[in-house]
XYZ file of C-alpha atoms in Angstrom:
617
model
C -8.508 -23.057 -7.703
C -10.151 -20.060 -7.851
C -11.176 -18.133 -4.320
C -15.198 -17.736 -4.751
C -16.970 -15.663 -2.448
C -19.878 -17.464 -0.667
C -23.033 -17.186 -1.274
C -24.086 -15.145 1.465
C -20.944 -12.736 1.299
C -22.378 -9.348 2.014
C -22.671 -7.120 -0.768
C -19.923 -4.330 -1.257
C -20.622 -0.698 -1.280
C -20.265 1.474 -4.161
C -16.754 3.486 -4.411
C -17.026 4.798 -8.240
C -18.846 7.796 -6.519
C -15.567 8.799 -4.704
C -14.259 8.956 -8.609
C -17.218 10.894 -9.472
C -16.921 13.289 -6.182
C -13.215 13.784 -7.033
C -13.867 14.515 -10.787
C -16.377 17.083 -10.150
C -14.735 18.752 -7.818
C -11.499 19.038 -10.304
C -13.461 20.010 -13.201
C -15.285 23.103 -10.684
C -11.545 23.915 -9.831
C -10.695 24.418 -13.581
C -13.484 26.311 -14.387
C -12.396 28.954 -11.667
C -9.709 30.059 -14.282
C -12.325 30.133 -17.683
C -10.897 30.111 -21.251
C -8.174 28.053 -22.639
C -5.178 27.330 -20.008
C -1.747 25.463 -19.910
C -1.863 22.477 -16.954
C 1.565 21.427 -15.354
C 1.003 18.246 -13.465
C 3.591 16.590 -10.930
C 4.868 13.409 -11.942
C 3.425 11.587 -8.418
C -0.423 12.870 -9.846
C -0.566 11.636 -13.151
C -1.241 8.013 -12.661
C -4.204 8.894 -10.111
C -5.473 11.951 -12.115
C -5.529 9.542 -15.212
C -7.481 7.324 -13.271
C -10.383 9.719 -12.833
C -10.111 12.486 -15.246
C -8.425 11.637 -18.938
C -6.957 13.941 -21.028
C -10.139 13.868 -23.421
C -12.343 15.008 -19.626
C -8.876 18.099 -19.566
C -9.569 19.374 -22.528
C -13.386 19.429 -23.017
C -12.557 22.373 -20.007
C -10.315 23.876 -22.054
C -6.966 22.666 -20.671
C -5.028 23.092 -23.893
C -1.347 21.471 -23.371
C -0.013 19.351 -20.465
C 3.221 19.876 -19.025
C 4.818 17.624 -16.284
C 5.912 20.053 -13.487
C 10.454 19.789 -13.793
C 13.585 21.612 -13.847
C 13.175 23.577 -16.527
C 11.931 26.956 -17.435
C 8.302 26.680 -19.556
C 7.811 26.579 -22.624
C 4.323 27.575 -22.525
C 2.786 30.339 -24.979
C -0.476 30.535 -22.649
C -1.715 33.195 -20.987
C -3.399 31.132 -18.403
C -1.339 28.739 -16.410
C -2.273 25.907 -14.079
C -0.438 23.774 -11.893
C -1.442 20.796 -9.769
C 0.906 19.303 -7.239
C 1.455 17.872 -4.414
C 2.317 20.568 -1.524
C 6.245 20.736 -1.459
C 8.270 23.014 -1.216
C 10.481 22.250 -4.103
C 7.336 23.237 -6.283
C 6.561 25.923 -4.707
C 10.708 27.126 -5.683
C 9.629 25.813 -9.253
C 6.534 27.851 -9.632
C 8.157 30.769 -8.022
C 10.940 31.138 -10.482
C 8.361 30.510 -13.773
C 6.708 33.782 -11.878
C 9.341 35.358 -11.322
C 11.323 34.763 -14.850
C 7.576 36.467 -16.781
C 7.686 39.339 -14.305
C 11.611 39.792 -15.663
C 10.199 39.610 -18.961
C 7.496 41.937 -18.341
C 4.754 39.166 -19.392
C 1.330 39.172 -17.610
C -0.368 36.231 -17.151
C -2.764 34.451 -15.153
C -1.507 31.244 -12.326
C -3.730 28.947 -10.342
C -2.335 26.611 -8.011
C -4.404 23.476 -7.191
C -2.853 21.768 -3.943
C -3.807 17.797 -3.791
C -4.926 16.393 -1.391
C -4.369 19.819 0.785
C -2.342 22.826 1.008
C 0.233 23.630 3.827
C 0.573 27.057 5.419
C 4.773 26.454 4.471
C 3.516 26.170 0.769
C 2.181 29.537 1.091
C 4.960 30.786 3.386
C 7.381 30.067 0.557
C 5.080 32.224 -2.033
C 5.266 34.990 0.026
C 9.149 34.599 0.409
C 9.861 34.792 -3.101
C 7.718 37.483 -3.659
C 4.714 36.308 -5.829
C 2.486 35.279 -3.302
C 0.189 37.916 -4.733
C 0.046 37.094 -8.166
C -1.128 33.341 -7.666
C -4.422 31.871 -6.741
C -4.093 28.958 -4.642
C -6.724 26.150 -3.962
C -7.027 22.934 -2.790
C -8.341 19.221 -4.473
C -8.970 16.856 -1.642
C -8.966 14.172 -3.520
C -7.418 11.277 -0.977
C -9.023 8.469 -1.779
C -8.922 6.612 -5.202
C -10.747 3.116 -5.613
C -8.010 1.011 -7.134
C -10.538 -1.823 -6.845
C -14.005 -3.048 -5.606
C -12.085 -3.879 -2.324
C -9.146 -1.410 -2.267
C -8.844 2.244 -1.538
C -5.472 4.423 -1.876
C -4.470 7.565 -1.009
C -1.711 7.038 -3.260
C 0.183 8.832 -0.434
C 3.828 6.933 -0.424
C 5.776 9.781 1.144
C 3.126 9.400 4.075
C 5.205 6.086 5.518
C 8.677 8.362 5.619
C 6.822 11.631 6.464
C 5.609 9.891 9.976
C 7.853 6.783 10.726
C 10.766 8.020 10.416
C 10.496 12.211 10.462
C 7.643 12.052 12.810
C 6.108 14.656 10.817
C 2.401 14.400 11.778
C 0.650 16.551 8.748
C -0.894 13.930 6.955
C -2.763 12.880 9.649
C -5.178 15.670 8.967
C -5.330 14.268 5.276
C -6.362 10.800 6.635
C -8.597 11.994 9.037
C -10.788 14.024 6.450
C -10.585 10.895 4.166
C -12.337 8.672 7.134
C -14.681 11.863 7.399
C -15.693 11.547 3.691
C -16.581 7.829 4.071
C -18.373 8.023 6.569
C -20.449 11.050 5.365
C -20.906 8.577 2.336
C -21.393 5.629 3.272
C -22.902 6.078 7.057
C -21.233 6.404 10.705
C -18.775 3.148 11.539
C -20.824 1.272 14.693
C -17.255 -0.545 15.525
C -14.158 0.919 15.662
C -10.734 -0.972 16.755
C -7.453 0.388 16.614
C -3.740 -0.121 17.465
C -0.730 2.238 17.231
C 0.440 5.954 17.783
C -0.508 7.640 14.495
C -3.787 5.467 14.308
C -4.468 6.165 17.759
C -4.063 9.993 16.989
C -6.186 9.812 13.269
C -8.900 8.844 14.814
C -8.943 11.431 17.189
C -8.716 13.782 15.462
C -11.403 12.263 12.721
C -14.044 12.081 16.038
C -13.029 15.552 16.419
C -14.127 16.382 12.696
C -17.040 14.324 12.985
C -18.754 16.060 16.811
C -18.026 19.836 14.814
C -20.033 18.618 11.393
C -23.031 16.881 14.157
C -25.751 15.579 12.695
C -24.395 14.601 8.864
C -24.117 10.859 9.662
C -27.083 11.282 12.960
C -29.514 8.543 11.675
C -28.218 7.326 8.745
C -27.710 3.733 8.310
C -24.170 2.034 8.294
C -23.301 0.373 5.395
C -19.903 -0.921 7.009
C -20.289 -2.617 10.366
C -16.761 -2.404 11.456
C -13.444 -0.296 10.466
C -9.630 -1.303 12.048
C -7.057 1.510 11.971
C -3.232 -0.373 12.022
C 0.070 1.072 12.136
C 2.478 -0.229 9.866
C 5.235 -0.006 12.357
C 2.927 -2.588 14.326
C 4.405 -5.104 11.846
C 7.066 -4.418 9.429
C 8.018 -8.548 9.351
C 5.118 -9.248 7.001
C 5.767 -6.020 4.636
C 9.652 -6.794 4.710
C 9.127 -10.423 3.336
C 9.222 -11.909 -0.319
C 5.512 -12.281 -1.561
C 4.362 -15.441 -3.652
C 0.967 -14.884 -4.063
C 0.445 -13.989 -7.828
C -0.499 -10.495 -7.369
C 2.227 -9.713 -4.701
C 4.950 -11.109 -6.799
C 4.129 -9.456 -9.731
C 4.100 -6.328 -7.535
C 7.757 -7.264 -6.346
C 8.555 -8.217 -10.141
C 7.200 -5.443 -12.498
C 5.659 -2.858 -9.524
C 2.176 -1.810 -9.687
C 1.976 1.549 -10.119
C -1.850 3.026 -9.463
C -3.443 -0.318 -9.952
C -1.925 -0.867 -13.155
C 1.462 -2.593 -14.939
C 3.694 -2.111 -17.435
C 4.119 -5.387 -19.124
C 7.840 -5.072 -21.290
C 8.708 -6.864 -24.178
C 9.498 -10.202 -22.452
C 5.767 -10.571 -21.026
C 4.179 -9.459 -24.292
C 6.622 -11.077 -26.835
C 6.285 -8.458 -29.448
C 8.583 -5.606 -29.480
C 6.625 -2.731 -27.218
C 5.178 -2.608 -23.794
C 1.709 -2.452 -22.587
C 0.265 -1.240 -19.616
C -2.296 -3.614 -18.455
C -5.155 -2.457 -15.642
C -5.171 -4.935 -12.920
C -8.279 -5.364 -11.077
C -11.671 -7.764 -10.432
C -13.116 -6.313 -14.399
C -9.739 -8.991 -15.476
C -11.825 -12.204 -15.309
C -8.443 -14.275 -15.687
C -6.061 -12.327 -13.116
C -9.525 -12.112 -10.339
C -8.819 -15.550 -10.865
C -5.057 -16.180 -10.075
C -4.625 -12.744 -8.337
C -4.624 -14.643 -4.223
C -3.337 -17.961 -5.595
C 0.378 -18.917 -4.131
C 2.439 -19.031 -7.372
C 2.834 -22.356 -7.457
C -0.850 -23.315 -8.655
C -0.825 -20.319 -11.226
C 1.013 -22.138 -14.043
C -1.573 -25.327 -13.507
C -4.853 -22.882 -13.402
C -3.319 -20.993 -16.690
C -2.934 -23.900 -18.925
C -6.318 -25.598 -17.756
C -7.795 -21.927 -18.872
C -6.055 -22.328 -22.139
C -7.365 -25.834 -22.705
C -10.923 -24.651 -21.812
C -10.358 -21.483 -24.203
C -9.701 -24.063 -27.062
C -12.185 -26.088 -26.586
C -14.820 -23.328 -26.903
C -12.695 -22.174 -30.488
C -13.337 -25.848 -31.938
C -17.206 -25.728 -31.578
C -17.086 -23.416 -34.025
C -16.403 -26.187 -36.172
C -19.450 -28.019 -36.919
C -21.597 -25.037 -37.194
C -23.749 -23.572 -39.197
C -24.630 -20.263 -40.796
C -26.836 -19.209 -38.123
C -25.067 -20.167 -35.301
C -22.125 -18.853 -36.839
C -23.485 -15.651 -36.680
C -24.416 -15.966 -33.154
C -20.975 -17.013 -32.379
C -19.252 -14.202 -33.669
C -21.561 -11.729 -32.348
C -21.908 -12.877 -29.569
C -18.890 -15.065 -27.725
C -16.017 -13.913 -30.135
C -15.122 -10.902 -28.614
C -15.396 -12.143 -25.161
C -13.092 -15.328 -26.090
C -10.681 -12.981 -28.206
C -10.037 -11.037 -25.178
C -9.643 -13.489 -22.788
C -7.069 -15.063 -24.579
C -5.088 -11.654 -25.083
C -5.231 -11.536 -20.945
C -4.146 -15.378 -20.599
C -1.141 -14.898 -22.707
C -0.071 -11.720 -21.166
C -0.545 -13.408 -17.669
C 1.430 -16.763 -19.031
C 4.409 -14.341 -20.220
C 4.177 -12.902 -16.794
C 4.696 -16.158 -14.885
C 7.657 -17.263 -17.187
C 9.295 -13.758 -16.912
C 8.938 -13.792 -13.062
C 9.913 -17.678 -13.410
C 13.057 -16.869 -15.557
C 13.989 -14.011 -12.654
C 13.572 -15.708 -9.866
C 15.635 -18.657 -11.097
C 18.172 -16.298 -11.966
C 18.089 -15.037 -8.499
C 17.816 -18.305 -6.319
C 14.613 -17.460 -5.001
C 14.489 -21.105 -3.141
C 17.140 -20.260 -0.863
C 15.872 -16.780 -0.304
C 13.082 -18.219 1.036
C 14.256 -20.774 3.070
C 16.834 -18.107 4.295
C 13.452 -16.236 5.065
C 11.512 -18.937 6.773
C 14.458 -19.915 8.626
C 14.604 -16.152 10.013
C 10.996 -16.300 10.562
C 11.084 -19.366 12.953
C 14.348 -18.345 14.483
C 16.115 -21.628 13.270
C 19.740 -21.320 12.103
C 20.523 -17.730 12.838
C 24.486 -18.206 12.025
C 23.892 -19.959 8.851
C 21.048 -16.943 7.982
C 23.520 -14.313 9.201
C 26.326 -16.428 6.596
C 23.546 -16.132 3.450
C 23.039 -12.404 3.995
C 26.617 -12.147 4.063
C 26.987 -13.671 1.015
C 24.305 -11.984 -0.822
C 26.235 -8.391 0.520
C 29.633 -9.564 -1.337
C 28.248 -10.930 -3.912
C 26.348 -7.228 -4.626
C 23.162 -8.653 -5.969
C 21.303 -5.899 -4.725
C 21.480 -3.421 -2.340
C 17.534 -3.271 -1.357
C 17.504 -6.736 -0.933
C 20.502 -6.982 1.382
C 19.163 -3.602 3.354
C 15.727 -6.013 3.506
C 17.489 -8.928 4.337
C 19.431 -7.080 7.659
C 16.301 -5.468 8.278
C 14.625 -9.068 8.742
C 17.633 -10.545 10.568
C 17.173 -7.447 12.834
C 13.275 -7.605 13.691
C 13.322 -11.352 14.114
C 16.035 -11.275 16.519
C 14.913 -8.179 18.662
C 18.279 -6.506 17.465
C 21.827 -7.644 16.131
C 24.383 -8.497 18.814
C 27.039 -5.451 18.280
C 29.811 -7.633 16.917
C 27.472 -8.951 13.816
C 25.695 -5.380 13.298
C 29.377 -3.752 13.035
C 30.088 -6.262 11.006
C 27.375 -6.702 8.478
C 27.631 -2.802 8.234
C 31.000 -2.504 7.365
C 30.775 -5.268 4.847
C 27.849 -3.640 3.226
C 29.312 -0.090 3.046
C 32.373 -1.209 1.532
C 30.201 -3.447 -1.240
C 27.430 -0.686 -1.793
C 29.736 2.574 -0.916
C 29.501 4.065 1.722
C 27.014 6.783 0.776
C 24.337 3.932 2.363
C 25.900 5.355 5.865
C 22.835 8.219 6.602
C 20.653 5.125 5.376
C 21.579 3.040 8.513
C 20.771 5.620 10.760
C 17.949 6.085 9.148
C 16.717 2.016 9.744
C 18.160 2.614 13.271
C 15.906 5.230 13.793
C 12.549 3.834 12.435
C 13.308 0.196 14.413
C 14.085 -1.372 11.183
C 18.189 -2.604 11.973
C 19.054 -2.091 15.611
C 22.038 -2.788 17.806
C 21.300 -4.932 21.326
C 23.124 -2.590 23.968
C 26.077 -4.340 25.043
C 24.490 -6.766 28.324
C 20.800 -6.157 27.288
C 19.665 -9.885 27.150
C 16.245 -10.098 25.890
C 14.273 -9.910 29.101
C 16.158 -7.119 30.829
C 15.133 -4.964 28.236
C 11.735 -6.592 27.928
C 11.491 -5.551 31.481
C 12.489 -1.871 30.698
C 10.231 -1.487 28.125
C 7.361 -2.665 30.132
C 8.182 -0.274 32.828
C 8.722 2.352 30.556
C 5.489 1.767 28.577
C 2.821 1.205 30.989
C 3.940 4.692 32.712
C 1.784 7.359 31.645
C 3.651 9.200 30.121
C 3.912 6.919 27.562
C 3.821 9.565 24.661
C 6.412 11.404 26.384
C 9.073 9.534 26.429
C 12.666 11.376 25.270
C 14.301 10.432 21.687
C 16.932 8.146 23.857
C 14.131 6.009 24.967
C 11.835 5.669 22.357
C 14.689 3.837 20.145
C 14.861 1.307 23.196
C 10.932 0.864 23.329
C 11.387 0.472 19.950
C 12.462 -3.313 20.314
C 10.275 -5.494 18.184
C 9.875 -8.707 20.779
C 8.941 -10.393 17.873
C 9.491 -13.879 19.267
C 7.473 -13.919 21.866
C 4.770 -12.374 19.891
C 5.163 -14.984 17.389
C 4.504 -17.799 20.290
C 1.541 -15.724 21.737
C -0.397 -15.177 18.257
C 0.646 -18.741 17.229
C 1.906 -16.953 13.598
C 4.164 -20.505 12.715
C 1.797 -22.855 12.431
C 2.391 -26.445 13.121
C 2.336 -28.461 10.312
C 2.559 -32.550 10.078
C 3.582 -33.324 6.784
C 3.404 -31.091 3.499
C 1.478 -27.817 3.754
C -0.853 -28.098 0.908
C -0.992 -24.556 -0.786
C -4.005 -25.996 -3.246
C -6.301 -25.651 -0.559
C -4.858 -23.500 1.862
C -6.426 -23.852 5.289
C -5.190 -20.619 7.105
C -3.680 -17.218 6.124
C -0.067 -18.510 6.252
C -0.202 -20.060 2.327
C 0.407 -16.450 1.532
C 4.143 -17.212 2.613
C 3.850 -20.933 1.935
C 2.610 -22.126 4.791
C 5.576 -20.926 6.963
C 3.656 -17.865 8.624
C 0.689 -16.096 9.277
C 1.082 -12.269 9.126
C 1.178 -10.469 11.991
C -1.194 -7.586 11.243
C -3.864 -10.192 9.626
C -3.909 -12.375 12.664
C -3.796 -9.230 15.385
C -7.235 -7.929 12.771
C -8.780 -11.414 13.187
C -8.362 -11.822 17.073
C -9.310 -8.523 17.682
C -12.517 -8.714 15.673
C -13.332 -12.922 17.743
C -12.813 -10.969 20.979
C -14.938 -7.686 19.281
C -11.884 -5.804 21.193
C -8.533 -6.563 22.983
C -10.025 -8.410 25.977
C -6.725 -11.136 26.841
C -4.976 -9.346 24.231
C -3.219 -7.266 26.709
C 0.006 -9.309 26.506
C 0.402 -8.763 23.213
C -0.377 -5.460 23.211
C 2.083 -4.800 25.902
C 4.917 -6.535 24.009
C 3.920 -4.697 20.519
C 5.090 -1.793 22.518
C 1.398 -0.020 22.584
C -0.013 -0.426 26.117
C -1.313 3.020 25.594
C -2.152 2.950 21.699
C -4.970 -0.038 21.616
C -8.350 1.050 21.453
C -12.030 -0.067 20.499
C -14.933 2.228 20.377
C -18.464 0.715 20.348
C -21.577 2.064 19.842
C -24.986 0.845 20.413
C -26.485 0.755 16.938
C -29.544 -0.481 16.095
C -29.715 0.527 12.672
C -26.655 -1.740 11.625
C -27.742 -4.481 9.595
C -26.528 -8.026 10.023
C -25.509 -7.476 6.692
C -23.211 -4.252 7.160
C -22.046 -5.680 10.596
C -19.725 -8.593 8.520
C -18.233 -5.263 6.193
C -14.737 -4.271 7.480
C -12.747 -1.854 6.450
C -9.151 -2.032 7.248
C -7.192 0.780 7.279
C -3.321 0.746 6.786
C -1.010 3.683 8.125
C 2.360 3.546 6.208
C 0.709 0.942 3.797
C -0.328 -2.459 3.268
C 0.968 -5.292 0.998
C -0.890 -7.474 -1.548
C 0.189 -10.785 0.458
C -2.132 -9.381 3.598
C -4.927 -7.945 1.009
C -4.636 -11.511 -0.255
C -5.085 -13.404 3.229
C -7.696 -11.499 4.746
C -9.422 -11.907 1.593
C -9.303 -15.344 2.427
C -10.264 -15.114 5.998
C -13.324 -12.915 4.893
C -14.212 -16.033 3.155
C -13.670 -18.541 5.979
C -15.686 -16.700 8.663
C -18.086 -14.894 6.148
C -17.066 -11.426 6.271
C -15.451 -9.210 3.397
C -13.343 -6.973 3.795
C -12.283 -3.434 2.257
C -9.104 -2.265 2.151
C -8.088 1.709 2.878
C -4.384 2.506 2.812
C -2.236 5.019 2.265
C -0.282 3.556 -0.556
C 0.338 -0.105 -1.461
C 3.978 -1.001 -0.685
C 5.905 -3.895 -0.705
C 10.168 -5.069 1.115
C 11.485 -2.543 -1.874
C 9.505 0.598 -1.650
C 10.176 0.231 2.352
C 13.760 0.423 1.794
C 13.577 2.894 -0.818
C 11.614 5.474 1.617
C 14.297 4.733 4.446
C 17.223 4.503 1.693
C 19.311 8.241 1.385
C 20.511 7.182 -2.121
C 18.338 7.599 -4.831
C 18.440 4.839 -6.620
């Protein structure tokens, strides 16, 4: 069962011009420096620079080799030399020393640096330090938003989720907020706004800030999209820490999707090489399958096949003529749906084969379990298992992680506990990693007498004073306390089922985890947009820990079509997961909207770990 969109789903605006935009402005940037030039590229750029600029687009402006920004001296003959990266510090050490090793060698040549999306003052700081500030040129791409799909927007920022949840390190804030400027310069001023959380809260100040200094660029134009939602991902780190089984999110957790796209190894493509396969809505087969729970994939595959068969054998009675208009006309189209069918077939079996391998059935009962705060000892048993039997370190961080949330914190006896097993199973170079989870709110201790509503109490107190933003380090770990529980019984996010849940028609947003749960940022998103603000939300609100951070602006529109008024756009800080891209698709369909995704990179349980992990896997 595919999802169709109904018939009077409004239509979607246009994002290949933010490809275009970006492009241009690239091209104009490489021009700057005319003749034939060497281009370093950092590793992080070249999936999203492939995605709007190929190498055929490089060299037509005369970028003659490409060289991936590393360790190593240059082997480049040019005189020209280009580099685009991301604004680190370790490149600007890198760039220095290629400077600095041709000044040695009493070479003369010509360096650009192109900063993406923006440069920092530090980046330019470090120039100066190493003494070549002067013989650079430095510039700036501000490309921040790539269209991975009709629907879906990335900044392709992952560093963005450690940068400000667990640093606090607020500088890509600026990059976001001139992202929101650019669409709605494009695509008309936002009549709605809703919004929950600090760094939300703070983007879209500082984006109103952007948009009263450039007045008049959106004054009287008409919105295309009625409504935009700015969400924290600290708001709910549950839904991103859980196992995904819709199609698309588990072949994220499988394979990863890097840029909107897959590498698909030997086992998926039974031949001896790998492809890389573009995953998107132009894949008629995987639009298809991409929001189903995994369970009905295998069952909509074959019936494809079948179908595909059947429209081979006609070929069989024909004759010359229609032949001919077979094989100009349907052949192709058949040939290459069956190349995508098998490659999606090997996929399921290859994420069938792992996940048997793995157990995944008790993971996700283990999961559930957690989720509905059944069986806590026999949960806290399984993750102790999975931690001496090493199947993974990720997973087990993930696992803790979930125990932790659920549960408001770990009683100190099974925190000490699970710690020291896992540091003497994984080493105990994980050690700076715990802090790190402690820190961020991911794996907490209770304080020794802290029963749930004595601290529920603090926090409140604390909270709803206003100084709010100002609370010291020592509290903000305490307000930190995830109340999950009681949130879970406000939002009703464990639905009550009688009997099977039946994930072939789904009737709410929890058959994205079977049935067992309805994610916490999708149902905060739907509420928010019934009430058209947090009216008798303000429970909720208090116990997410952001009496001060929920806010809706409104403005009187006339120009807003009904049309544009049932286009939201969604924006995810520290970003979003395929399993809640894949229910609000489906609630867009129940109450008639669509919606389009921004965020600033898609992650899933693995990458979250990985950005709080201190071992580099």
């Amino acid at each position: 069962m595919a999802f169709p969109h109904r018939p009077d789903a409004p239509e979607l605006p246009d994002f290949s011009m933010l490809k275009r935009l970006a492009r241009d402005q690239l091209i104009y940037l490489l021009e700057q420096l005319p003749g034939k030039k060497d281009l370093f590229i950092e590793a992080d750029l070249m999936s999203p620079l492939d995605r709007i600029a190929n190498v055929s687009i490089l060299k037509q402006h005369e970028v003659d080799k490409l060289y991936k920004v590393e360790n190593k001296p240059a082997l480049s003959s040019s005189e020209q030399l280009c580099f685009l990266v991301r604004p680190r510090i370790k490149n600007m050490r890198y760039i220095a020393s290629l400077v600095n090793a041709d000044k040695m060698a009493g070479r003369t040549r010509k360096y650009k640096v192109i900063f993406s999306p923006q440069k920092f003052y530090a980046c330019e700081m470090v120039l100066e330090e190493e003494g070549v500030y002067g013989d650079v040129s430095c510039d700036e791409w501000a490309f921040s938003l790539l269209p991975l799909d009709v629907d879906l927007l990335s900044m392709e920022l992952p560093e963005f989720f450690r940068d400000y949840f667990l640093e606090g390190d607020q500088r890509w804030i600026n990059t976001l907020a001139q992202a929101l400027h650019l669409l709605s310069t494009l695509y008309g001023p936002f009549p709605n706004c809703y919004g929950i959380g600090r760094c939300a809260k703070m983007s879209y100040e500082l984006w109103k800030r952007l948009e009263e200094e450039e007045d008049g660029e959106t004054k009287g134009r008409r919105p295309e999209i009625g409504h935009i939602f700015l969400l924290d991902r600290d708001v709910d780190f549950v839904t991103a820490l859980c196992s995904q089984v819709v199609y698309e999110g588990l072949v994220d957790d499988t394979f990863r999707i890097k840029c909107g796209s897959v590498d698909f190894g030997p086992e998926v493509t039974s031949s001896d090489k790998s492809l890389k396969v573009l995953l998107n809505a132009e894949d008629k087969v995987f639009n298809e399958i991409r929001n189903e729970h995994f369970s009905n994939v295998f069952g909509f595959l074959s019936q494809k096949a079948r179908n595909l068969q059947a429209q081979y054998d006609r070929r069989r009675g024909m004759d010359i003529k229609q032949m001919k208009n077979f094989v100009s006309q349907e052949l192709k189209g058949l040939k290459q749906e069956h190349r995508l069918l098998s490659l999606h077939i090997g996929a399921c079996e290859s994420i069938m084969k792992k996940k048997t391998k793995q157990d995944f059935q008790e993971l996700i009962k283990t999961e559930h379990a957690l989720l509905e705060g059944f069986n806590i000892r026999e949960s806290t048993s399984y993750i102790e298992e999975h931690i001496d039997r090493q199947v993974s370190p990720i997973e087990s961080l993930r696992l803790m992680c979930l125990l932790s949330i659920t549960e408001n914190g770990l009683i100190p006896k099974d925190y000490r506990s699970l710690k020291t097993q896992y540091l003497q199973s994984y080493g105990p170079e994980h050690l700076l990693t715990f802090f790190n989870l402690r820190r961020a709110g991911l794996l907490t201790e209770q304080a020794p007498g802290d029963t749930l509503t004595a601290v529920e109490s603090k926090v409140s107190k604390l909270v709803t004073d206003k100084a709010a933003g100002k609370i010291t380090d020592a509290f903000s770990s305490l307000a930190k306390r995830s109340n999950f529980r009681a949130i879970s019984k406000k939002l009703n996010l464990i639905p009550r089922v009688d009997g099977e849940y039946d994930l072939k028609v789904p009737r709410d947003m929890a058959y994205v985890f079977s049935g067992a749960y309805v994610p916490l940022s999708c149902r905060i998103i739907e509420q928010v947009l019934e009430r058209r603000g947090w009216q008798g939300l303000d429970e909720v609100v208090r116990l997410l820990n952001c009496s001060e951070l929920a806010f809706t602006d409104m403005t009187k529109d006339d120009k807003a079509s009904s049309e544009s008024l049932r286009l939201i756009l969604v924006v995810f800080l520290g970003g979003c997961t395929f399993s809640e891209i894949s229910a609000l698709r489906f609630l867009g369909r129940e109450k008639g909207y669509r919606f389009i995704f921004l965020t600033t990179a898609v992650t899933n349980s693995a990458r979250l770990m990985e950005a709080m992990s201190e071992v580099k896997a």
